[in-house]
Amino acid sequence: MSRAQKLAQDAAEAAEVRAYQTDPDVVALRIERVRRQVDWMAWSGIVLGLGFTMTNVQTFASADTAVWSLPWLAAWVLDPTVSLVLLAILRAEQVTARYQVRTGPWVRRAKWFTLAATYVMNTWTSFMAGEAAAIVLHSVPPLVVFVAVEAVTDLRDKLTDAVLVAAGERRVVRSVEGGRRKLFADYLAEARAAWAPGVEITPAWVRQETGCSRGLSPRLARTLRAEVANG
């Protein structure tokens, strides 16, 4: 086998491997594995952070009550009450973010309220005592939980976007005229021709005007919006 033939064989094998690696189903499977890892690590951090705050909240709620008295025991219920509501919201957002379903304003308000309540109860004693080191110590876990709660929802949404974009970029659509593959530039040209001043450029509008896939429409909308913004 000559060198040219060897290179041609290597190129063919590489093309075949790349075709499988970039297949939408393979990409989706890889992203699902990453999603599981992200969920596992984020949930572990959130649960550990909330577990750390439990004793501080119990100390805040029990105040000077006698150990093992009824008020002292009831104080242990306060933090789990708030944490369970927060975890329920996060579990629901885990599903809604996967399918990119937007929740109402009360969901975010409830999430922020539970996080704020946990932070205040966790740090109140330290603020009253004026102990800077204790304030920092008891502030870090609730703030980490707060940041993680906001970040993990956005990450799930973007991971879903990644799957849709991969599927949209690989989707082959044959136009009626001539049987030619309809490319991204063709869709963009159609959307550009259909747009008029005052029309809001959304993925739904792009799909309606061009008939592109749901995975490709967000990218088309972003590109067209950028063109309009640049005049």
Coordinates of C-alpha atoms in Angstrom, one line a residue, residues 35 38-43 46 85-104 107-112 114-115 144-162:
R35 CA -25.8 16.3 33.3
V38 CA -23.4 18.0 37.4
D39 CA -26.6 17.1 39.2
W40 CA -24.9 14.7 41.6
M41 CA -22.1 17.1 42.5
A42 CA -24.5 20.1 42.9
W43 CA -27.0 18.1 45.0
I46 CA -26.4 21.7 48.5
V85 CA -39.4 23.5 50.7
L86 CA -36.2 24.6 49.0
L87 CA -35.3 21.1 47.9
A88 CA -38.8 20.5 46.5
I89 CA -38.5 23.7 44.4
L90 CA -35.1 22.6 43.1
R91 CA -36.4 19.1 42.3
A92 CA -39.2 20.6 40.3
E93 CA -36.8 23.0 38.5
Q94 CA -34.6 20.0 37.6
V95 CA -37.5 18.7 35.4
T96 CA -38.7 22.1 34.1
A97 CA -35.1 23.2 33.1
R98 CA -34.6 19.9 31.3
Y99 CA -37.5 20.7 29.0
Q100 CA -36.9 24.5 29.1
V101 CA -40.3 25.2 30.7
R102 CA -40.2 28.6 32.4
T103 CA -41.7 28.8 35.9
G104 CA -43.6 31.7 37.4
V107 CA -41.2 30.0 42.3
R108 CA -38.1 32.3 42.3
R109 CA -39.6 34.3 45.3
A110 CA -40.1 31.1 47.3
K111 CA -36.6 30.0 46.5
W112 CA -35.0 33.3 47.5
T114 CA -36.1 30.1 51.9
L115 CA -32.4 30.9 51.2
V144 CA -22.6 28.7 48.5
V145 CA -26.0 27.0 48.5
F146 CA -27.6 30.2 47.1
V147 CA -25.1 30.5 44.3
A148 CA -25.3 26.8 43.5
V149 CA -29.1 26.8 43.4
E150 CA -29.1 29.6 40.8
A151 CA -26.2 28.2 38.8
V152 CA -27.4 24.6 38.6
T153 CA -30.8 25.7 37.1
D154 CA -29.1 27.7 34.4
L155 CA -26.6 24.9 33.7
R156 CA -29.4 22.4 33.2
D157 CA -31.0 24.8 30.7
K158 CA -27.8 25.3 28.8
L159 CA -27.1 21.5 28.7
T160 CA -30.5 21.1 27.0
D161 CA -29.6 23.9 24.6
A162 CA -26.4 21.9 23.7

